[in-house]
GROMACS .gro file of C-alpha atoms in nm:
model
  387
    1UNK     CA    1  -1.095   2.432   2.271
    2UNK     CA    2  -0.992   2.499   1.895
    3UNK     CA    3  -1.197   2.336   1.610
    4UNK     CA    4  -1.085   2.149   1.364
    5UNK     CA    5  -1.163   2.144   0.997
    6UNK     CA    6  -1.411   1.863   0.754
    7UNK     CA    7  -1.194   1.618   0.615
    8UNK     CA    8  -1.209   1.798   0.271
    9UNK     CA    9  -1.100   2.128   0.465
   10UNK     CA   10  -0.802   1.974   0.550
   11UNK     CA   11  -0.711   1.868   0.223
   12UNK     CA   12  -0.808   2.101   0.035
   13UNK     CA   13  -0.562   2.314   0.305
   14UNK     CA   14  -0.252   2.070   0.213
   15UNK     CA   15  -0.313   2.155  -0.120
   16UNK     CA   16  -0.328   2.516  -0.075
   17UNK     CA   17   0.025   2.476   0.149
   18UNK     CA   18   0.182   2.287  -0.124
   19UNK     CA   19   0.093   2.544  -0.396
   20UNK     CA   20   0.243   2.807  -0.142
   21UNK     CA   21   0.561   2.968  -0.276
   22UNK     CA   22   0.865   2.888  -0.054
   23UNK     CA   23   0.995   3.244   0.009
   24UNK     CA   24   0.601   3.274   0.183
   25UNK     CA   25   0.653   2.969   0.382
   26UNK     CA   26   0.746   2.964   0.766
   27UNK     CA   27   0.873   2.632   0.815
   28UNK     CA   28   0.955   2.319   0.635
   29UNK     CA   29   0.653   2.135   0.457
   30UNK     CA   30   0.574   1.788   0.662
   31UNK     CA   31   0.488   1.517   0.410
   32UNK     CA   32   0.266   1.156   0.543
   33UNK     CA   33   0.347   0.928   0.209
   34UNK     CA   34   0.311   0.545   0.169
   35UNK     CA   35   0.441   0.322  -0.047
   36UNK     CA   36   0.479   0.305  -0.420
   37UNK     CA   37   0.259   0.032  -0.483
   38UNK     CA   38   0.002   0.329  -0.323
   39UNK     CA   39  -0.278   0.047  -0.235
   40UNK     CA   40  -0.585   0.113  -0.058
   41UNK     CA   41  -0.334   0.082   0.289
   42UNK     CA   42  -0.109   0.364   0.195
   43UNK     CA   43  -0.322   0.589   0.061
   44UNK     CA   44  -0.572   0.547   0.355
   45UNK     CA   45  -0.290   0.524   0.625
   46UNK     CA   46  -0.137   0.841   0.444
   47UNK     CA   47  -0.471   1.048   0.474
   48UNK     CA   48  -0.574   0.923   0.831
   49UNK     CA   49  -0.262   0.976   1.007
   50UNK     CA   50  -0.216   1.332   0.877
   51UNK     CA   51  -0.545   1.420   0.952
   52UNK     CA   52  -0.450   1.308   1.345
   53UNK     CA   53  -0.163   1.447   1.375
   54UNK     CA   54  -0.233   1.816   1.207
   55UNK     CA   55  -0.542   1.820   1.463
   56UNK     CA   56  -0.282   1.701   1.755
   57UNK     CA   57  -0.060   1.929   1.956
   58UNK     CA   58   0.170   2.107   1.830
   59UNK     CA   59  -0.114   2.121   1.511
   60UNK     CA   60   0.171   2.078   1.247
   61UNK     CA   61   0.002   2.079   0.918
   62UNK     CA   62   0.071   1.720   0.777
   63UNK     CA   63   0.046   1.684   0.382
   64UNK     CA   64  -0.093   1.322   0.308
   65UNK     CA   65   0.078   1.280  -0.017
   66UNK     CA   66  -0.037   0.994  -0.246
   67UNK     CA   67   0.297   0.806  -0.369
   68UNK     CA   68   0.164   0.802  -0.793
   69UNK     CA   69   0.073   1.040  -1.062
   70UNK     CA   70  -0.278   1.183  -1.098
   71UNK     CA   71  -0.345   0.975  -1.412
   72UNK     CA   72  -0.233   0.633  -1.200
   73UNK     CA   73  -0.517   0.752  -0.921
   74UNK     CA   74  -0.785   0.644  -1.201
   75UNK     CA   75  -0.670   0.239  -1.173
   76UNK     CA   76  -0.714   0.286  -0.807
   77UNK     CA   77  -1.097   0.184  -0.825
   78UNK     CA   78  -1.097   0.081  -0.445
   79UNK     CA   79  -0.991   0.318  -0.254
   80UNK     CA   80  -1.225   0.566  -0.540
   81UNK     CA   81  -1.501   0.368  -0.354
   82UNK     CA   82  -1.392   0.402   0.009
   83UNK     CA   83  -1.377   0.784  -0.054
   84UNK     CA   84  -1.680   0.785  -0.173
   85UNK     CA   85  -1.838   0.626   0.142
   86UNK     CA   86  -1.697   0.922   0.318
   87UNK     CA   87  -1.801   1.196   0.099
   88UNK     CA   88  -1.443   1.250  -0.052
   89UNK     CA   89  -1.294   1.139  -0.438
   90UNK     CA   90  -1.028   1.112  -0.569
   91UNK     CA   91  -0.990   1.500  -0.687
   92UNK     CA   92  -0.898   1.577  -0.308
   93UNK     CA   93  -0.646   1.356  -0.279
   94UNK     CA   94  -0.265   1.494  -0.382
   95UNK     CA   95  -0.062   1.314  -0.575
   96UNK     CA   96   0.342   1.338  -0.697
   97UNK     CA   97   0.202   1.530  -0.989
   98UNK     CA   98   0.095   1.818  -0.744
   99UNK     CA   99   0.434   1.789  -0.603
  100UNK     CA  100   0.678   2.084  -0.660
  101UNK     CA  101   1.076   2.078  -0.708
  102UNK     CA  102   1.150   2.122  -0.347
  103UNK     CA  103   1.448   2.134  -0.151
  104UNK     CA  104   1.493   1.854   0.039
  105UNK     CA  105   1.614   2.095   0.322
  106UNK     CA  106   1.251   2.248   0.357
  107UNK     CA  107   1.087   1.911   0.405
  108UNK     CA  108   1.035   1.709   0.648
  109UNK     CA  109   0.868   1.332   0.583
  110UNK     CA  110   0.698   1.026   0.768
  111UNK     CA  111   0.664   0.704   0.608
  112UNK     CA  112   0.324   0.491   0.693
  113UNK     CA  113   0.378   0.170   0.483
  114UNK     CA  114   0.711   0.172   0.411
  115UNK     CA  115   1.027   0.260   0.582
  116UNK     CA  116   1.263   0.351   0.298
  117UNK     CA  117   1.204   0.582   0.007
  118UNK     CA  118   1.237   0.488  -0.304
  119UNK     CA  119   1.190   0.609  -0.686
  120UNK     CA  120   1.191   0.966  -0.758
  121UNK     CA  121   1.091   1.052  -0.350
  122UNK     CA  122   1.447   0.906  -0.265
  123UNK     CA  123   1.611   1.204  -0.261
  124UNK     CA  124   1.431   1.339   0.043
  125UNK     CA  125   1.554   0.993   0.223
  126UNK     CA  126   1.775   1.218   0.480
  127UNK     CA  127   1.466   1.431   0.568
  128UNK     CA  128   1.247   1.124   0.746
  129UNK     CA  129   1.165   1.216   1.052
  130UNK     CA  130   0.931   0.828   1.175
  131UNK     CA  131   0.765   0.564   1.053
  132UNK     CA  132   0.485   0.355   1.060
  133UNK     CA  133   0.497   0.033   0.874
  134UNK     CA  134   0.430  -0.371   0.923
  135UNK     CA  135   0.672  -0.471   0.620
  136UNK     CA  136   1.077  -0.599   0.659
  137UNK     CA  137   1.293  -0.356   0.854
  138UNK     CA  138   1.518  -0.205   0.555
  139UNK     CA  139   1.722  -0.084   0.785
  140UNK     CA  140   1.771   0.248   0.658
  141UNK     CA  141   1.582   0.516   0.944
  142UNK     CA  142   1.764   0.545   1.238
  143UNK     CA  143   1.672   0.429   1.530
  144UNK     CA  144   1.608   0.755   1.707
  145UNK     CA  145   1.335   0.885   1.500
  146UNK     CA  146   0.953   0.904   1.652
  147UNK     CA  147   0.744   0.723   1.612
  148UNK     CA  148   0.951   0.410   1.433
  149UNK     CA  149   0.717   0.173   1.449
  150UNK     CA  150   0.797  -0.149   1.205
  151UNK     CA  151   0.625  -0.494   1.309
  152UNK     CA  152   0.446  -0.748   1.181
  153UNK     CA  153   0.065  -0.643   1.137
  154UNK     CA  154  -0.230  -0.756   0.844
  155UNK     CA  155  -0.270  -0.423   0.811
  156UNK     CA  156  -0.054  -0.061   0.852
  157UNK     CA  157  -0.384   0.090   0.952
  158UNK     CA  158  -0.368  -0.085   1.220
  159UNK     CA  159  -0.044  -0.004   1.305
  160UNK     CA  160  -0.137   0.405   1.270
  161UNK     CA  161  -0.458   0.324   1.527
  162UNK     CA  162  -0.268   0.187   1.778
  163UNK     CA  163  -0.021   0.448   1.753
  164UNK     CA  164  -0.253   0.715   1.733
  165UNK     CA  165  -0.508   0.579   1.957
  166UNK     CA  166  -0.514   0.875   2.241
  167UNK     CA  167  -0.434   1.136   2.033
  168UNK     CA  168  -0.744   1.060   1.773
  169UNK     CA  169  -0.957   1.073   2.071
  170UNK     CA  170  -0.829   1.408   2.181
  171UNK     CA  171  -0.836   1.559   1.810
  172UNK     CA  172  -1.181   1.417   1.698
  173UNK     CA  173  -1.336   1.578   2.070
  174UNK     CA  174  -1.304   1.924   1.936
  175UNK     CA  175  -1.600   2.041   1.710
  176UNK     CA  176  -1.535   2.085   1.337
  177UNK     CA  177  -1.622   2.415   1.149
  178UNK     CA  178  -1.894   2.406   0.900
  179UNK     CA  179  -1.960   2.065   0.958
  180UNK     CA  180  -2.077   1.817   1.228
  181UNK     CA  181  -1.820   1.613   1.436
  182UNK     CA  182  -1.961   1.295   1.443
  183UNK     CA  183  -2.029   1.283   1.059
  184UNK     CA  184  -1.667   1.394   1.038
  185UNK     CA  185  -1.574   1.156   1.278
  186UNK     CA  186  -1.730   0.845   1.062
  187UNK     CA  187  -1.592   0.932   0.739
  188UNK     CA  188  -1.213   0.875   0.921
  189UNK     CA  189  -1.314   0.594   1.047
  190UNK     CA  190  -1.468   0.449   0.756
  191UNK     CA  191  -1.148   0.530   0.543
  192UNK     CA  192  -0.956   0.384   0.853
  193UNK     CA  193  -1.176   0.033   0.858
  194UNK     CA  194  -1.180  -0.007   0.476
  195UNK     CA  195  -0.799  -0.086   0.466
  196UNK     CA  196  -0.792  -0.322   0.758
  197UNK     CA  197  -1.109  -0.501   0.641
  198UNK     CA  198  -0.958  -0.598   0.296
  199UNK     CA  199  -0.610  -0.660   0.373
  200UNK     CA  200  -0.712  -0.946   0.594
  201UNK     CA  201  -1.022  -1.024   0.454
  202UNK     CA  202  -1.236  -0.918   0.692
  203UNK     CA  203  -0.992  -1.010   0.987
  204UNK     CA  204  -1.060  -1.345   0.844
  205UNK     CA  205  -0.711  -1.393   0.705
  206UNK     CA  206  -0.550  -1.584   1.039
  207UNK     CA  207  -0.244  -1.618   0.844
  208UNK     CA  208  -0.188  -1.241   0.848
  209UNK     CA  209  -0.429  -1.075   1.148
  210UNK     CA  210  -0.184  -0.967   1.458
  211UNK     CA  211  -0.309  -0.895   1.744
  212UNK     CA  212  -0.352  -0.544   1.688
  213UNK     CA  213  -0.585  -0.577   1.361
  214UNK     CA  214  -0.888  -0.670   1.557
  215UNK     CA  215  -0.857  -0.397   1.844
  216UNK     CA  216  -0.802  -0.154   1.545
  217UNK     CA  217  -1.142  -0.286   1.378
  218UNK     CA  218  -1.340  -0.268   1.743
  219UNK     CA  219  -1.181   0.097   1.789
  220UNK     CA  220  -1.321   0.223   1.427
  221UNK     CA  221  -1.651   0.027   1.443
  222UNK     CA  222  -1.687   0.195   1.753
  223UNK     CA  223  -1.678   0.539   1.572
  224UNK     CA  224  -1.933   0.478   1.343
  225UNK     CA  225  -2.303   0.558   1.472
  226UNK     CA  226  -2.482   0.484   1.200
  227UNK     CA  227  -2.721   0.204   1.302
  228UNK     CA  228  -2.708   0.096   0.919
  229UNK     CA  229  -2.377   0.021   0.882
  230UNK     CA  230  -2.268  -0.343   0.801
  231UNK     CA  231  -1.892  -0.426   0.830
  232UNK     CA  232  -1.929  -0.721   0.646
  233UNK     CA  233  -2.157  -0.601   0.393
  234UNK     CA  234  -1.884  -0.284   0.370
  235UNK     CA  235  -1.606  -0.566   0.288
  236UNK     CA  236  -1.816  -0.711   0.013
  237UNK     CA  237  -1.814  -0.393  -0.149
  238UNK     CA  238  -1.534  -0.283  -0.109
  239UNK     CA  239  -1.377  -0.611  -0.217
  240UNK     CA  240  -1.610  -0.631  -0.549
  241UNK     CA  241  -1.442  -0.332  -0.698
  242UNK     CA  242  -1.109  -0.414  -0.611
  243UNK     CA  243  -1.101  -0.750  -0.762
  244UNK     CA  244  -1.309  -0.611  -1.059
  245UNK     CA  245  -1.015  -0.606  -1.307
  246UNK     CA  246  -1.231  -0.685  -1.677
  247UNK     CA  247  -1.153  -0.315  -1.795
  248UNK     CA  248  -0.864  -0.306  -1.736
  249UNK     CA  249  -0.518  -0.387  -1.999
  250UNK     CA  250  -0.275  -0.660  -1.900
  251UNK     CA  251  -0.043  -0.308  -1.871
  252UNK     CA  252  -0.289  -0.125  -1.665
  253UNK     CA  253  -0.299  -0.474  -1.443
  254UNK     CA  254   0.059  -0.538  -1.372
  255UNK     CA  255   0.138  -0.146  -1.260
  256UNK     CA  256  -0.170  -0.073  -1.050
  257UNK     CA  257  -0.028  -0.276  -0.760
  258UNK     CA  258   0.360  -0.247  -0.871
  259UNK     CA  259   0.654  -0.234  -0.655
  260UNK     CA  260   1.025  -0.206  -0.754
  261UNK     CA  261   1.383  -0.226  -0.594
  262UNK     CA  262   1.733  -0.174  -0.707
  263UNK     CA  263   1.984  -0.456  -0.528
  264UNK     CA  264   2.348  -0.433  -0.648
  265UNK     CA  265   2.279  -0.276  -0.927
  266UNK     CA  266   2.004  -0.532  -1.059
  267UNK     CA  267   1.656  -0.418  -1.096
  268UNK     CA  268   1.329  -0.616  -0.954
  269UNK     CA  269   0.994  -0.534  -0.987
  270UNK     CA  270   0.695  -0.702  -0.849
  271UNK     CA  271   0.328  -0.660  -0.997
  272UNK     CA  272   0.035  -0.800  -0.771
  273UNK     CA  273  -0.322  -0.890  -0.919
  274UNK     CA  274  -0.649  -0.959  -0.783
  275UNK     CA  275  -0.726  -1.250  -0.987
  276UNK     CA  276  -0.512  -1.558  -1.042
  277UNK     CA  277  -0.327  -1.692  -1.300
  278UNK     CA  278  -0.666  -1.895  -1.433
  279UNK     CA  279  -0.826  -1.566  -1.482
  280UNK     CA  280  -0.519  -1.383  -1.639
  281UNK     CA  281  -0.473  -1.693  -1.873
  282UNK     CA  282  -0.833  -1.708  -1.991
  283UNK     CA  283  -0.832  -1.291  -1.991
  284UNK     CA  284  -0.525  -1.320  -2.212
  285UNK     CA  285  -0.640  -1.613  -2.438
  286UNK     CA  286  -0.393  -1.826  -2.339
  287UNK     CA  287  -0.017  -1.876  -2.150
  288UNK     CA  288   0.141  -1.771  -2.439
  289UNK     CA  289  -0.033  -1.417  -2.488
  290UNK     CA  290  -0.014  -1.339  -2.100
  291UNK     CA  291   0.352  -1.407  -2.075
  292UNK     CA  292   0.406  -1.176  -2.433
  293UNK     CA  293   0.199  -0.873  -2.239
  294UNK     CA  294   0.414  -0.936  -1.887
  295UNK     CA  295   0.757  -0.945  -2.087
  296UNK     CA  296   0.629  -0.610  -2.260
  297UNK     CA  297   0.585  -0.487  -1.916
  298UNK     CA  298   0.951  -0.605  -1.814
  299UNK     CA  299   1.142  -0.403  -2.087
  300UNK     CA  300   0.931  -0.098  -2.006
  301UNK     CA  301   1.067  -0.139  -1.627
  302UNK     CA  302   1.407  -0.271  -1.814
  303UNK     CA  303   1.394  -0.550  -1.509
  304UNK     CA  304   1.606  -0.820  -1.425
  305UNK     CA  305   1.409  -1.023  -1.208
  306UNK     CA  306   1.010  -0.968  -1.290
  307UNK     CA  307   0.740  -1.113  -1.041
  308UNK     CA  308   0.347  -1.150  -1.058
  309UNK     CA  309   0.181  -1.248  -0.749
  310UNK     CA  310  -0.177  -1.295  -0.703
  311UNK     CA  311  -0.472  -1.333  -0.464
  312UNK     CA  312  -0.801  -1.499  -0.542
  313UNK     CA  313  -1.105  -1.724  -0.367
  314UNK     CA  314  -1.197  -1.975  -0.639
  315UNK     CA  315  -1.504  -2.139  -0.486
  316UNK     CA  316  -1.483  -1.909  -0.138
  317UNK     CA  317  -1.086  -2.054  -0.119
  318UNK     CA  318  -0.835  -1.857  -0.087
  319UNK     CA  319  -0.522  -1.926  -0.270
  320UNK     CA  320  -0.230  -1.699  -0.340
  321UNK     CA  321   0.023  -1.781  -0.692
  322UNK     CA  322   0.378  -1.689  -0.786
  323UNK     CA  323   0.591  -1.646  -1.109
  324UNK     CA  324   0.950  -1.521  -1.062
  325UNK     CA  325   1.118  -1.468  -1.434
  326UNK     CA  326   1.478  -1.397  -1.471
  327UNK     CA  327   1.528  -1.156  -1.730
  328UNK     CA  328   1.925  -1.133  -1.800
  329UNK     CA  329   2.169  -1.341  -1.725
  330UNK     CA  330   2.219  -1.168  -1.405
  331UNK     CA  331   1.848  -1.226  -1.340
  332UNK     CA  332   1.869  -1.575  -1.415
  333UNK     CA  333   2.125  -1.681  -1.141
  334UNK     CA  334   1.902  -1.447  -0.889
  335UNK     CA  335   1.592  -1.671  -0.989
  336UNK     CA  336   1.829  -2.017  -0.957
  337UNK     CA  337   1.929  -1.878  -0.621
  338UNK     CA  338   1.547  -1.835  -0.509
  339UNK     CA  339   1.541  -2.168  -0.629
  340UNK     CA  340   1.758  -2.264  -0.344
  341UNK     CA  341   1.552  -2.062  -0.072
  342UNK     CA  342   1.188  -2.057  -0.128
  343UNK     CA  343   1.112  -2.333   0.084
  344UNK     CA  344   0.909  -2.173   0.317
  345UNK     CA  345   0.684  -2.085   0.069
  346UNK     CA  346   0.537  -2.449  -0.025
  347UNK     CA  347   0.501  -2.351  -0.381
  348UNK     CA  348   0.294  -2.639  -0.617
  349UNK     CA  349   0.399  -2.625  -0.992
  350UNK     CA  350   0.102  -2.438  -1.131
  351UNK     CA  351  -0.102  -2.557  -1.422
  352UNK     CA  352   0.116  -2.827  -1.480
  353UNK     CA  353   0.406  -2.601  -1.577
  354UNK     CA  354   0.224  -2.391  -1.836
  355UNK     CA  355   0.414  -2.097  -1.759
  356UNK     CA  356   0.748  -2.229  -1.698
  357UNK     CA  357   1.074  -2.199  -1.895
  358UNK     CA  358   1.304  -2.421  -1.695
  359UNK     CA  359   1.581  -2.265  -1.455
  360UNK     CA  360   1.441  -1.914  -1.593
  361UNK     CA  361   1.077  -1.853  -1.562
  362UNK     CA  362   0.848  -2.042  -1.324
  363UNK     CA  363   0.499  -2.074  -1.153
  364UNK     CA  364   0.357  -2.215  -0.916
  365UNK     CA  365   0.047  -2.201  -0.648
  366UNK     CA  366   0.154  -2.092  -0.358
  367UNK     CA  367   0.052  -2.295   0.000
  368UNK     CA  368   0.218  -2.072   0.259
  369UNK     CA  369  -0.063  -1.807   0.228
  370UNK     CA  370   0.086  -1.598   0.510
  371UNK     CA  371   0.368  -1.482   0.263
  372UNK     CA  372   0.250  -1.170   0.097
  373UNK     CA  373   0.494  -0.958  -0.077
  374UNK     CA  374   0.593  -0.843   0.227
  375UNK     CA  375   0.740  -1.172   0.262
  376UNK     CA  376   0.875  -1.304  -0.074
  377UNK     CA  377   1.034  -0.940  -0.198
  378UNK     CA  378   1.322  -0.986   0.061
  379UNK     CA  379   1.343  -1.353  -0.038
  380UNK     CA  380   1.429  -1.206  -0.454
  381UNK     CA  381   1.612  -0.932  -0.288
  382UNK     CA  382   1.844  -1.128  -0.127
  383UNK     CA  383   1.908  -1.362  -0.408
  384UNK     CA  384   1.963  -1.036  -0.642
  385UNK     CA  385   2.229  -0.913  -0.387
  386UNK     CA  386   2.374  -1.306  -0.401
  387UNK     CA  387   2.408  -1.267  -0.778
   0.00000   0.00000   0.00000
């Protein structure tokens, strides 16, 4: 039976391929990129399911490419951490900067995260070959590619486990060179857990865990020998550094979990934070400051609908707020539109309208805490295409 390499083998191999010139290459390069946003779920889905699938039959190198720039890794603190905890950092990952003008004929890409490429990785959108991903349908891969997986699910990780389920068994039975298996085996499955662990809060999130969360958590645990090991106590820390945000610029903040779309020509962009508006206020030194720093941020983007959304447990509760501010006058009917059908969200004015501007900027707390941005995105989206 063949080996199969470390973990940092392996990248530092997808690195090596990348760098390769394309007159000395054989066959197309085969990319495994998330999203844009590139949260702790992307990246880690990215890395996982390319390490599966290059050690699966027919042993098709798969480059997990990280969907930033190298200097953008640095704001990812958490997922710094996780690689950390599995003897990896952030130097092995590859990032857009490490990614060459290639032709989109020599490539050959699967989405985990996402199913529709965006930004400057759009051009390659005719080269997707599957998809993993628990966000809205976009409608845009066809239906005959392998794997197309797109459901609901609190995390994509979960998504890639269940997918990959028989053929991680196969590929982690082999023995790894210069290295021991089972180590090996724990450092996957620690990057694996960490994602599903803090995007439903430790499967405690029962407006977002699916079925398949928990037999994705009991499959990982599983993998993981070491008689040590705590999976809450792995949470905590995990979750301490990501929702450590005191270094960091209101700048820094509102692009380290960004996300942006182009609808009928309009542009929307949606920043998530850690903290909630109380924190960002009192960071800021007031409503005033906070909304100056987030309207710098829109005219960088040049948006016409901006959004902050944000996650935090005040007093071990967790509660989930929303601002939507249209920009132009274009953006402005979008956000009297969402007006019309945000319902389902059971939004509460926040702060007793401290952030508001009328018809064209509010805020509110939000009481449907199953609606992530996977959720409220489409709902802008479909009021930009309205407008």
């Amino acid at each position: 039976m063949p080996s199969r390499q470390t973990l940092q083998a392996f990248l530092a191999t997808a690195r090596k391929a990348l760098a390769t010139p394309a007159a000395q290459r054989t066959a197309p390069l085969t990319f495994v990129v998330g999203n844009e946003s590139a949260d702790l779920d992307s990246l880690s889905s990215a890395v996982v399911y390319a390490y599966i699938r290059t050690n699966s039959p027919p042993h098709t190198l798969h480059i997990p490419l990280s969907n930033l720039p190298r200097f953008d890794l640095g704001l990812r603190t958490e997922m710094a951490a996780v690689l950390s905890a599995a003897g990896l950092g952030p130097a092995d990952l590859l990032t857009l900067s490490e990614l060459p003008d290639l032709d989109p004929d020599d490539t050959r890409w699967m989405l985990v995260d996402h199913n529709c490429l965006t930004g400057s990785l759009k051009k390659f959108s005719g080269r997707v070959v599957g998809c993993i991903d628990h966000h809205a349908d976009e409608g845009v891969i066809a239906q005959s590619v392998r794997p197309r997986v797109v459901e609901p699910c609190g995390s994509c990780m979960s998504l890639v486990v269940d997918e990959t389920r028989h053929a991680w068994d196969n590929a982690l039975s082999k023995e790894v060179e210069d290295g021991d298996a089972a180590a090996e085996d724990e450092k996957l499955a620690k990057i694996g857990l960490a994602s599903i662990l803090s995007d439903t809060i430790n499967l405690t999130a029962k407006e977002k865990v699916r079925d398949k969360d928990p037999k994705a958590v009991a499959f990982l645990r599983a993998k993981i020998r070491d008689p040590s090991f705590d999976r809450t106590r792995y949470f905590d820390d995990i979750s301490a550094v990501k929702e450590d945000i005191s270094g960091l610029n209101f700048r820094d903040i509102f692009r380290k979990d960004y996300k942006e779309w182009d609808e009928a020509g309009l542009k929307l962009g949606i920043s998530c934070s850690v903290q909630g508006f109380d924190y960002l206020v009192g960071k800021a030194g007031g409503a005033v400051p906070l909304l100056d720093d987030l309207a710098g941020w829109t005219r960088e983007r040049g948006l016409d609908v901006a959004s902050l959304m944000t996650t935090s447990h005040p007093d071990d509760q967790f509660q989930r707020h929303l601002l939507v501010w249209g920009l132009t006058d274009e953006g402005k009917a979008a956000v009297e539109r969402f007006g019309k059908i945000r319902d389902k969200l059971e939004l509460e004015t926040w702060g007793g309208g401290a952030l508001d501007d009328g018809a064209v900027r509010g805020a509110w707390r939000q009481h449907n805490l199953g609606a992530s941005r996977k959720q409220v995105a489409p709902l802008l989206r479909e009021a930009l295409k309205k407008s």
